[in-house]
PDB file of C-alpha atoms in Angstrom:
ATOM      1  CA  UNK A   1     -31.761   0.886  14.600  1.00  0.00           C
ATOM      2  CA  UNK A   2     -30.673   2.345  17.612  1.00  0.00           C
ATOM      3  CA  UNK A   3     -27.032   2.648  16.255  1.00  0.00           C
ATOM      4  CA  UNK A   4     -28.206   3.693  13.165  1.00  0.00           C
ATOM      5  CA  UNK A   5     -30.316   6.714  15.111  1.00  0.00           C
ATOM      6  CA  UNK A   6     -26.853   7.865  17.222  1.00  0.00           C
ATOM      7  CA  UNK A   7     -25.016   8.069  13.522  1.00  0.00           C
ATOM      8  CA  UNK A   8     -27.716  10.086  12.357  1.00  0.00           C
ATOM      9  CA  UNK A   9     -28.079  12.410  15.336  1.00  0.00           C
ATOM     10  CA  UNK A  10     -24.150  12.819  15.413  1.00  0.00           C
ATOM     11  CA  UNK A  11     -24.138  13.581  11.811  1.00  0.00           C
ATOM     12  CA  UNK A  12     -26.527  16.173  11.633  1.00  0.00           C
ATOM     13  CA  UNK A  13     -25.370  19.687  11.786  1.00  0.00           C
ATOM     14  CA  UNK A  14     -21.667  20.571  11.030  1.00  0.00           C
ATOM     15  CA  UNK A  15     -20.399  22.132  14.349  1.00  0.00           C
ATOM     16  CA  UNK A  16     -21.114  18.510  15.732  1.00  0.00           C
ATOM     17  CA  UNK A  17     -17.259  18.044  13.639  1.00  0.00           C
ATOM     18  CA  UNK A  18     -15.041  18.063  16.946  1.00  0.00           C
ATOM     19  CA  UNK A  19     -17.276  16.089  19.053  1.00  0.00           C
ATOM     20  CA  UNK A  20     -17.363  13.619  16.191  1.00  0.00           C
ATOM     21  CA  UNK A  21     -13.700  13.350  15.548  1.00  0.00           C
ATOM     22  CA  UNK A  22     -12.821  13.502  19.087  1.00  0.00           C
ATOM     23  CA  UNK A  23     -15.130  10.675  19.720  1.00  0.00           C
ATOM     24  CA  UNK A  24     -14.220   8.619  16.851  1.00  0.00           C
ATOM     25  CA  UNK A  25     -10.209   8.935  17.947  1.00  0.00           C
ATOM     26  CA  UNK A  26     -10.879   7.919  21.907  1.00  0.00           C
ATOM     27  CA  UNK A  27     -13.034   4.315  20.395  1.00  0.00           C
ATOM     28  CA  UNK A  28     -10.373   3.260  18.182  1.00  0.00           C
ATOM     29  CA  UNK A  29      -7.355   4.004  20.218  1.00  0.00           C
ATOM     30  CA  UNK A  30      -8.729   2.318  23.468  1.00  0.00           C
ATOM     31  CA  UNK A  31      -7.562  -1.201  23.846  1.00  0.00           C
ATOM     32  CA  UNK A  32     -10.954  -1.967  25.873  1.00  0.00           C
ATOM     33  CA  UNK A  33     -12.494  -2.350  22.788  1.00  0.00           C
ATOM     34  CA  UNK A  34     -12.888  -5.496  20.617  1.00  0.00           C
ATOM     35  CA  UNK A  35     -11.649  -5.540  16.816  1.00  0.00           C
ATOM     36  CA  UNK A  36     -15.513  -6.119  15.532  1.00  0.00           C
ATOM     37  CA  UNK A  37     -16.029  -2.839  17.222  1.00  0.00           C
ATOM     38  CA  UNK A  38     -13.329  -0.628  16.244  1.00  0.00           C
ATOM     39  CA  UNK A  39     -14.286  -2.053  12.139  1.00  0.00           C
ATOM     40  CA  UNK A  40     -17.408  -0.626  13.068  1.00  0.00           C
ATOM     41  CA  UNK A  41     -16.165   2.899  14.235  1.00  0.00           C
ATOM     42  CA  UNK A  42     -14.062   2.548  10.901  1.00  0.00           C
ATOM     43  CA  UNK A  43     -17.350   2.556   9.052  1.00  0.00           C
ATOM     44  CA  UNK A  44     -18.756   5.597  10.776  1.00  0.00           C
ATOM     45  CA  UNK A  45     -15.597   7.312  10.251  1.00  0.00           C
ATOM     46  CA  UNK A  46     -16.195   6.904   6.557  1.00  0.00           C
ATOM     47  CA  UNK A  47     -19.607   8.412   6.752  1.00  0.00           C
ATOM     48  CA  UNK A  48     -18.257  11.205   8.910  1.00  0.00           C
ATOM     49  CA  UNK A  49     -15.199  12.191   6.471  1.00  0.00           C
ATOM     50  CA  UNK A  50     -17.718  11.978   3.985  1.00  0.00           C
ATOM     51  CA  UNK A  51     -20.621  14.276   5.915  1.00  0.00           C
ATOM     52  CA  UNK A  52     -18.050  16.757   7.186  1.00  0.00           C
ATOM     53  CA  UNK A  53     -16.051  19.337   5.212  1.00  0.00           C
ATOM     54  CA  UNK A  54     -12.530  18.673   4.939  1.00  0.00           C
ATOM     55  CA  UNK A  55     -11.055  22.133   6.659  1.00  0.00           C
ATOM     56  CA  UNK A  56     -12.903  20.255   9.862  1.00  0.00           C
ATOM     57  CA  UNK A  57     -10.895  17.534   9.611  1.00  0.00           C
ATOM     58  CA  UNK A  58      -7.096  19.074   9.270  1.00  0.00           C
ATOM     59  CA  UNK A  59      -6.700  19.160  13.041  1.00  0.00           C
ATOM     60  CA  UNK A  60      -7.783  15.435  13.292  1.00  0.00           C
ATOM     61  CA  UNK A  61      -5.272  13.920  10.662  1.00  0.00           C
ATOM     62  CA  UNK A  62      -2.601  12.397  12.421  1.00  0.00           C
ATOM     63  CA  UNK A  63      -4.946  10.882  15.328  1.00  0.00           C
ATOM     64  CA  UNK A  64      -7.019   9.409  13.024  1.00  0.00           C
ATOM     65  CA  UNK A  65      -4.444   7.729  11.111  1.00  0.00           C
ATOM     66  CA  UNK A  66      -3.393   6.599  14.531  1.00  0.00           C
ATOM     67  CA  UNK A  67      -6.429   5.168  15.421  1.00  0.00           C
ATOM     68  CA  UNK A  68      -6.348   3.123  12.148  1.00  0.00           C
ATOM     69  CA  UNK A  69      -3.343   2.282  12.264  1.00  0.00           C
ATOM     70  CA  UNK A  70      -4.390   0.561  15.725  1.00  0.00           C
ATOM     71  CA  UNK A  71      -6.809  -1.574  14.321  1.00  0.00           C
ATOM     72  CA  UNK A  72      -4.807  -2.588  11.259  1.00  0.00           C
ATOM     73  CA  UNK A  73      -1.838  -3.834  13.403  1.00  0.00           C
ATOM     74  CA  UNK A  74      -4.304  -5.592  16.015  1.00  0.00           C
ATOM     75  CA  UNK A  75      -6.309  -8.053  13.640  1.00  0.00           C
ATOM     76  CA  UNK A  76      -6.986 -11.572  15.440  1.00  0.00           C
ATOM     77  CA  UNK A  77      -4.660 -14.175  15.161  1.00  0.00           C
ATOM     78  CA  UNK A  78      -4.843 -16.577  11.940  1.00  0.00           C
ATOM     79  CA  UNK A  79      -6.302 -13.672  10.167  1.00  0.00           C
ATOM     80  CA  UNK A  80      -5.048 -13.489   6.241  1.00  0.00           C
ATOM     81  CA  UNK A  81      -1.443 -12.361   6.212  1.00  0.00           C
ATOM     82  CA  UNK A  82      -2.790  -9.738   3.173  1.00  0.00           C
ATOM     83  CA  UNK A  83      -6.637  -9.342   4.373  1.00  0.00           C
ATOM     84  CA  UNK A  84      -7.465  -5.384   5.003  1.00  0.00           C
ATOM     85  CA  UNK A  85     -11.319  -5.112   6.543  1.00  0.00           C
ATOM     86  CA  UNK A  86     -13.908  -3.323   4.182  1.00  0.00           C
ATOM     87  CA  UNK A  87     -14.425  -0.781   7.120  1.00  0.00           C
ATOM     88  CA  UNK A  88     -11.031   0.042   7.174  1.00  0.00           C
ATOM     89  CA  UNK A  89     -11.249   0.462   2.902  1.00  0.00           C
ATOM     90  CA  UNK A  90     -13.956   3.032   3.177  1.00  0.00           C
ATOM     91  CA  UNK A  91     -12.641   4.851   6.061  1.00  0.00           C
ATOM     92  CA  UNK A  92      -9.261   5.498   3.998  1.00  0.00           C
ATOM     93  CA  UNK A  93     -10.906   5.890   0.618  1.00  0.00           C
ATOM     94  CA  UNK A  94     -13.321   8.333   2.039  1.00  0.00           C
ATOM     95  CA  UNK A  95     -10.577  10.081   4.507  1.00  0.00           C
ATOM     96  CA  UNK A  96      -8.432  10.622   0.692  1.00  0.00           C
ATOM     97  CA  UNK A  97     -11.987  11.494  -0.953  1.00  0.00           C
ATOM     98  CA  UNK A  98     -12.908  14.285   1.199  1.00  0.00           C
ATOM     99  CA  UNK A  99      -9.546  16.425   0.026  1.00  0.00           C
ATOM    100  CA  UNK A 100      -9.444  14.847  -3.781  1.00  0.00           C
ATOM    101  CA  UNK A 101     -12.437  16.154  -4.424  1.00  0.00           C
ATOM    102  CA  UNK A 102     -12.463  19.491  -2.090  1.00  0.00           C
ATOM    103  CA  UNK A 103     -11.424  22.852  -3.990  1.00  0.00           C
ATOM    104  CA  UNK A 104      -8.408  24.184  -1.424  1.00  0.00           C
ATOM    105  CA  UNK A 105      -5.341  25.192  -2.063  1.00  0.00           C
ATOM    106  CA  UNK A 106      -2.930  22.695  -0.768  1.00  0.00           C
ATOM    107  CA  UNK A 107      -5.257  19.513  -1.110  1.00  0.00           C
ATOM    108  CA  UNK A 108      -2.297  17.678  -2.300  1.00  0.00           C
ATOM    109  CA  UNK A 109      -0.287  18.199   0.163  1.00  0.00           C
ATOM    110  CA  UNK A 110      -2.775  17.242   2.853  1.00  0.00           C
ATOM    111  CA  UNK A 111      -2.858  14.037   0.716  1.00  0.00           C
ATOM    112  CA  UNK A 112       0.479  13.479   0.604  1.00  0.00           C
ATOM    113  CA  UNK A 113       0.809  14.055   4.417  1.00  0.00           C
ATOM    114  CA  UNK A 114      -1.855  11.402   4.856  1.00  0.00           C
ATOM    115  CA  UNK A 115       0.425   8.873   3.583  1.00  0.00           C
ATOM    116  CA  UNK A 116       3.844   9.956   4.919  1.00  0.00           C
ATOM    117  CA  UNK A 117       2.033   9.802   8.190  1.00  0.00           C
ATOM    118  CA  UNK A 118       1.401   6.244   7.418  1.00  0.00           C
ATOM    119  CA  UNK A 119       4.808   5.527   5.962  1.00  0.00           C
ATOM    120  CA  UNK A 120       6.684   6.932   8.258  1.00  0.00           C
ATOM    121  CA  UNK A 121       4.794   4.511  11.256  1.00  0.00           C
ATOM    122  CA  UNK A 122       4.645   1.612   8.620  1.00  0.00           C
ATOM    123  CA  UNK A 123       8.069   1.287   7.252  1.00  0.00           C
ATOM    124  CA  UNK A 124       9.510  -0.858  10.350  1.00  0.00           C
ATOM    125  CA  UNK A 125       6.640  -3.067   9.620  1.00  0.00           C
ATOM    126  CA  UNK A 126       6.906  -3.435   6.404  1.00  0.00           C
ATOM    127  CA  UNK A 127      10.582  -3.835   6.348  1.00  0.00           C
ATOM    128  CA  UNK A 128      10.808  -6.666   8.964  1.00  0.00           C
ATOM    129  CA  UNK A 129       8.970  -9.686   7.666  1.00  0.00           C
ATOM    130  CA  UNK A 130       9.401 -11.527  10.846  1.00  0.00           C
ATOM    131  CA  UNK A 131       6.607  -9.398  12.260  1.00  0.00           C
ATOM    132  CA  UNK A 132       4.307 -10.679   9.905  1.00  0.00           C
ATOM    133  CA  UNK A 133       2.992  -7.681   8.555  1.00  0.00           C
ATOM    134  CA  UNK A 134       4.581  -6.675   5.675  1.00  0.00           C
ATOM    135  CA  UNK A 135       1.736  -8.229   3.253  1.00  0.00           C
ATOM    136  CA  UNK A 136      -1.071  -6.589   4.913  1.00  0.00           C
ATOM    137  CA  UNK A 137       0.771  -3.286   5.275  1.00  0.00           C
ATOM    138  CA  UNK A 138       1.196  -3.230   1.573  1.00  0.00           C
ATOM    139  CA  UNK A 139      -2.257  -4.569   0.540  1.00  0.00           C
ATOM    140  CA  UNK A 140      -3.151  -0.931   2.723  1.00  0.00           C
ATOM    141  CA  UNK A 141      -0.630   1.096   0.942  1.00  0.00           C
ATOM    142  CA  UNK A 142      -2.448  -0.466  -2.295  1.00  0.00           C
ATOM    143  CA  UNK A 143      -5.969   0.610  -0.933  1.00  0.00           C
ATOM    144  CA  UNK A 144      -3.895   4.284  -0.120  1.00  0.00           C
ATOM    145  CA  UNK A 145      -2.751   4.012  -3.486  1.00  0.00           C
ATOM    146  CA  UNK A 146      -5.809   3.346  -4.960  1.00  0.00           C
ATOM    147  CA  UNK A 147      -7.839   6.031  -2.564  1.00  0.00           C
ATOM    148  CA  UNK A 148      -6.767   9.428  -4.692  1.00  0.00           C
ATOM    149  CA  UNK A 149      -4.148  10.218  -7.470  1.00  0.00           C
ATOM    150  CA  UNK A 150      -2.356  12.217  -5.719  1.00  0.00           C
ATOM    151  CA  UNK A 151      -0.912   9.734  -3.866  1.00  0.00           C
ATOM    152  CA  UNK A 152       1.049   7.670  -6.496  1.00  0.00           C
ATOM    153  CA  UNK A 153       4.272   9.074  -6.599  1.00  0.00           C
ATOM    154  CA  UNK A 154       4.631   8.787  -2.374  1.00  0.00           C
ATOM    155  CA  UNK A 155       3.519   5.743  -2.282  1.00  0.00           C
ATOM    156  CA  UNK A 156       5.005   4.096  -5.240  1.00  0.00           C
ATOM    157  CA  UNK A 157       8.545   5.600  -4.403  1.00  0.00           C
ATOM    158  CA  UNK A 158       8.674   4.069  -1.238  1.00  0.00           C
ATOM    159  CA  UNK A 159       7.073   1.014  -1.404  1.00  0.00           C
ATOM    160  CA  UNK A 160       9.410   0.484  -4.598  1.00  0.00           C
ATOM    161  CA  UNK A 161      12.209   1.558  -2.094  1.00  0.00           C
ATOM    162  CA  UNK A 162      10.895  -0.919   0.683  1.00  0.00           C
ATOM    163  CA  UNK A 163      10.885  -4.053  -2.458  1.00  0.00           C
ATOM    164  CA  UNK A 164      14.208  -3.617  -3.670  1.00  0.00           C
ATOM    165  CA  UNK A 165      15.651  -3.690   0.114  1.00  0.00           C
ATOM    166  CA  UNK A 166      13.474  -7.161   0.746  1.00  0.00           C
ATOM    167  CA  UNK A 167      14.748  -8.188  -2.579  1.00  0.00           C
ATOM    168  CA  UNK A 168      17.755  -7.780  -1.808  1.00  0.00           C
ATOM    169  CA  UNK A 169      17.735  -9.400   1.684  1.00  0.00           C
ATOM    170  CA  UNK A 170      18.849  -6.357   3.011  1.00  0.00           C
ATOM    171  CA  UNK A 171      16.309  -6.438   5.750  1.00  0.00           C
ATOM    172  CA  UNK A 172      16.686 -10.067   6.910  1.00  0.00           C
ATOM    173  CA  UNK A 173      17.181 -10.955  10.184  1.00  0.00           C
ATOM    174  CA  UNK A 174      19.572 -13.598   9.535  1.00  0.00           C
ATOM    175  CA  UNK A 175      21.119 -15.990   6.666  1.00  0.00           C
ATOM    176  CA  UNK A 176      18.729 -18.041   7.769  1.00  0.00           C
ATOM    177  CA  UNK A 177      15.658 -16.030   6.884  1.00  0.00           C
ATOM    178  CA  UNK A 178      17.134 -14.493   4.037  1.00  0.00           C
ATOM    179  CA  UNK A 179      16.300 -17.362   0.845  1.00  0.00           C
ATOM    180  CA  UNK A 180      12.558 -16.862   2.615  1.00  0.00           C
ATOM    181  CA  UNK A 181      12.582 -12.955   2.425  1.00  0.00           C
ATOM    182  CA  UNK A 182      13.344 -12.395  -0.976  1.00  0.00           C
ATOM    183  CA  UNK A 183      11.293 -14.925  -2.462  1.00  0.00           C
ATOM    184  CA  UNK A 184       8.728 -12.577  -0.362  1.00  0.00           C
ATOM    185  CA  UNK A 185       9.813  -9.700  -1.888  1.00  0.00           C
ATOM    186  CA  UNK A 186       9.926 -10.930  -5.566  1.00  0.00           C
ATOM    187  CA  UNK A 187       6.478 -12.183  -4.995  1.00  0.00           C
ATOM    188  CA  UNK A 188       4.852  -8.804  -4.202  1.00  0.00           C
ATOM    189  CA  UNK A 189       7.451  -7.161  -6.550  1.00  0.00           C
ATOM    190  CA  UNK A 190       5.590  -9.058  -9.161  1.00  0.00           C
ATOM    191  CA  UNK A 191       2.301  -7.919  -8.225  1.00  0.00           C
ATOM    192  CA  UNK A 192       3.393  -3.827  -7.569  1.00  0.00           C
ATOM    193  CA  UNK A 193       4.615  -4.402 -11.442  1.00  0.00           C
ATOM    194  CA  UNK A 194       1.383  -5.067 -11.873  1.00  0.00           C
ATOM    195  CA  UNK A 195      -0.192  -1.901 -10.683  1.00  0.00           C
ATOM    196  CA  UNK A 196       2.423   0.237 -11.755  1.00  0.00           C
ATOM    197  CA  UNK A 197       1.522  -1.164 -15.395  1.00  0.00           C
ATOM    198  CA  UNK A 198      -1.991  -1.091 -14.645  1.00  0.00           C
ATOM    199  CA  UNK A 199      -1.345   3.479 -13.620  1.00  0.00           C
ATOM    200  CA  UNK A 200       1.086   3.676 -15.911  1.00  0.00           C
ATOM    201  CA  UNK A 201       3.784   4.735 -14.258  1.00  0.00           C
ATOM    202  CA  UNK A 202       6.356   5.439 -16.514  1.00  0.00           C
ATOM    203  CA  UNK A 203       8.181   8.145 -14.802  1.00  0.00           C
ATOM    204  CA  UNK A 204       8.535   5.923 -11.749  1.00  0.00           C
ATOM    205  CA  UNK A 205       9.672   2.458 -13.946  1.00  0.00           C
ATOM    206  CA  UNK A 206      12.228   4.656 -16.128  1.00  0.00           C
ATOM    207  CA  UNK A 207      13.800   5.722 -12.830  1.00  0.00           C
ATOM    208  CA  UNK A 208      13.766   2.242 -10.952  1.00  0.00           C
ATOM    209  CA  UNK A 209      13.822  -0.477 -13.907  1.00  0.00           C
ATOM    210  CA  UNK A 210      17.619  -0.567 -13.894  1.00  0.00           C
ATOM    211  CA  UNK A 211      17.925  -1.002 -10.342  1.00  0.00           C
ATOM    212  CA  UNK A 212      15.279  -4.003 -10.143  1.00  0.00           C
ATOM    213  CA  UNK A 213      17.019  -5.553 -13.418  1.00  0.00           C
ATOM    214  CA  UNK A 214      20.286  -5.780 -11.817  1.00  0.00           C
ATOM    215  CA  UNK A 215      19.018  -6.562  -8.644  1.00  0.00           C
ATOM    216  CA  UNK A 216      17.525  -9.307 -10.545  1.00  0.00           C
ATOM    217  CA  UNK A 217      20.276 -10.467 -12.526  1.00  0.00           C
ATOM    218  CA  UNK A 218      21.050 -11.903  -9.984  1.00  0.00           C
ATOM    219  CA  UNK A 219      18.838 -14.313  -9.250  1.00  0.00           C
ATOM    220  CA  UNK A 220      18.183 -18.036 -11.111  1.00  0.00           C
ATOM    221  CA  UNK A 221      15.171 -18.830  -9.443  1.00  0.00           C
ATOM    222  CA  UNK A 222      11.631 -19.141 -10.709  1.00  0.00           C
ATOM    223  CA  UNK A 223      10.139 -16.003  -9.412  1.00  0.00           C
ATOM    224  CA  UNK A 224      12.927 -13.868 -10.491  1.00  0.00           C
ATOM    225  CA  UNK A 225      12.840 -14.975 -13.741  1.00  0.00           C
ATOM    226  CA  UNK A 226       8.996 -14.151 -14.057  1.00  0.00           C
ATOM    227  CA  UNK A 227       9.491 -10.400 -11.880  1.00  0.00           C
ATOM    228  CA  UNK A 228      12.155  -9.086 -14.690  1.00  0.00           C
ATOM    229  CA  UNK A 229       9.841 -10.848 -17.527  1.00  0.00           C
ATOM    230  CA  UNK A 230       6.749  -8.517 -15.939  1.00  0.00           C
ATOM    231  CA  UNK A 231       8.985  -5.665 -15.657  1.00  0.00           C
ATOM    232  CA  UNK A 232      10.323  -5.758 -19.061  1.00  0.00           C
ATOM    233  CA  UNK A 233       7.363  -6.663 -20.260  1.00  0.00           C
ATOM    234  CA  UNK A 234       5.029  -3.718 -18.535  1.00  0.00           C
ATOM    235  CA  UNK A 235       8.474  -1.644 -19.576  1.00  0.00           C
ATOM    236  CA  UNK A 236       7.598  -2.390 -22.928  1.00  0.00           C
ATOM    237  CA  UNK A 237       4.011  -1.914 -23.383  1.00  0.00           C
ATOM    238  CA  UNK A 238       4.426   1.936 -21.540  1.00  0.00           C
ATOM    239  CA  UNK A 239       7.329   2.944 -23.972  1.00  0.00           C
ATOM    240  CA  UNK A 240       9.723   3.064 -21.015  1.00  0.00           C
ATOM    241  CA  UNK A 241      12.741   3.998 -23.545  1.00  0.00           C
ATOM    242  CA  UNK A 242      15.582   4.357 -21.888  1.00  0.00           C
ATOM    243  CA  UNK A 243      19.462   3.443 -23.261  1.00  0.00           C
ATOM    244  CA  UNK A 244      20.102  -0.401 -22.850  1.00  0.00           C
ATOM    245  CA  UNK A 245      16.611  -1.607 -22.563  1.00  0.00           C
ATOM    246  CA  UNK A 246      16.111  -3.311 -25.697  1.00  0.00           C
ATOM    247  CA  UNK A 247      19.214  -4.687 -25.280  1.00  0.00           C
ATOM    248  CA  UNK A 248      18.076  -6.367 -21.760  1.00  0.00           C
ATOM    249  CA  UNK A 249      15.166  -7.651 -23.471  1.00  0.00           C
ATOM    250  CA  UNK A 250      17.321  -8.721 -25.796  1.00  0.00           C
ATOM    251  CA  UNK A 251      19.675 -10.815 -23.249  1.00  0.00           C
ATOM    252  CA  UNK A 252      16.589 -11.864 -21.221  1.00  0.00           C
ATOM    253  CA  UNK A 253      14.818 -13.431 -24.150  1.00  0.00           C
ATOM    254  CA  UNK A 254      18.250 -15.495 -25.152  1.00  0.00           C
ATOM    255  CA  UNK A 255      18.404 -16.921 -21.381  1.00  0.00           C
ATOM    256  CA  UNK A 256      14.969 -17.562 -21.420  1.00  0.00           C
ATOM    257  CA  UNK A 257      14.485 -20.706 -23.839  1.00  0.00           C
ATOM    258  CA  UNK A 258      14.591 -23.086 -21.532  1.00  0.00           C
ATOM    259  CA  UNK A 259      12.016 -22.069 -19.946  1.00  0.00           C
ATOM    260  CA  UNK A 260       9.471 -23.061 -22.908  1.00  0.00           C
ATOM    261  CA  UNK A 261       9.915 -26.306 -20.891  1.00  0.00           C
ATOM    262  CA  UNK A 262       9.139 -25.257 -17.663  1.00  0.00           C
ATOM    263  CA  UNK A 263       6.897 -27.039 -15.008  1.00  0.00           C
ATOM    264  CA  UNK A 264       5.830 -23.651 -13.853  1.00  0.00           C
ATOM    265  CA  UNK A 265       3.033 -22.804 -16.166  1.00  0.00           C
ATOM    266  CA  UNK A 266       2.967 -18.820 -14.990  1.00  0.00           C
ATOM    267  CA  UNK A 267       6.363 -18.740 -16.233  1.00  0.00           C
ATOM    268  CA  UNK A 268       6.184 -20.771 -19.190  1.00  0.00           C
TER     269      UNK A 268
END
């Protein structure tokens, strides 16, 4: 109640904005302060970006994404490689909200500077699996996706970047690693087909399809086999026509018959 009573006090006249933000930034970027109580400053944040008008938050942006970007790289040991907080949800998803639906000018490109601020800190993370972040990092950029339309093409065109690299085994850290990193990256290349089918992206697939089809060529392997049948596939169903794509459906579909008998029921 007593929490509940500060929110409300805080959140009750508009010039209160500075003290807010200012506030909100010092709690999540001091390391005195436990995780449980940082996802709790997440939640207020949400009901501040959602209180305050968004011209009071311009001068906040890149601290605040700092200060969530603290918490998201800080989770407990043994948490869930791909687990992102519902505090930290809403305070992204309203952060996006409070542009989306405002009526200025540049609103997308306060948008889009929302997520190159947290693509330009993220990449390293993302890129090098041996930190252990990349899942979680890229369930976020989902939620970031997810958090205002505007977003999609920054997002999508790096994270699609960022795939075909881990793919690849570009970014492994030795030969090692490497068999383990790109059976990583075709797993969440499988599911980012997946949402780019499910916002039909067709722009984006017609300019990266080729790359991931020869990228996958290459590859024998179960979860290759079932990435380029989802990208062909979601290809497909969004009338991605480009020159040479029914004839890679074509060549697909003859290598694929003996896979009616495999033990791999996904793929079968």
């Amino acid at each position: 109640m007593l929490v509940s009573g500060c929110e409300s006090c805080l959140l009750a006249d508009e010039e209160f904005a500075p003290l807010v933000f200012e506030l909100i930034i010092e709690k999540l970027l001091d390391s005195e302060y436990s995780t449980d109580t940082k996802l709790e400053i997440c939640s207020f944040l949400a009901k501040a970006c959602a209180f305050f008008p968004c011209h009071q938050l311009v001068d906040y942006i890149g601290q605040l994404c700092a200060g969530i970007r603290s918490v998201l790289f800080n989770f407990p040991k043994g948490t869930h490689d791909d687990y992102i907080p519902e505090p930290i949800t809403a305070a992204v998803s309203s952060l996006m909200k409070v542009f989306e639906e405002s009526n200025i000018k540049d609103k997308r490109q306060q948008i889009e500077s929302i997520c190159h601020e947290f693509i330009e800190k993220g990449e390293m993370f993302v890129l090098q699996t041996e930190l252990g972040l990349t899942d979680r990092l890229l369930a976020f950029f989902e939620i970031l996706l997810r958090s205002s339309d505007l977003s999609s093409s920054v997002v999508f065109e790096n994270v699609f970047s960022w795939l075909l690299s881990l793919c690849k085994g570009d970014t492994a850290s030795s030969s090692a690693n490497k068999y383990e990193v790109v059976n990583s990256g075709l797993r969440l290349l499988c599911h980012w087909i997946d949402i780019a089918g499910d916002l039909k992206q067709v722009a984006l697939l017609r300019k990266h399809h080729n790359s991931f089809i020869e990228m996958l060529d290459k590859y024998d392997r179960e979860i290759a086999q079932l990435a380029r049948y989802k990208l062909l596939e979601v290809c497909i169903k969004l009338h991605v026509n480009t020159n040479g794509l029914l004839e890679k459906c074509k060549v697909f579909l003859r290598k694929s018959f003996d896979t009616v008998c495999s033990e791999n029921k996904e793929l079968r």
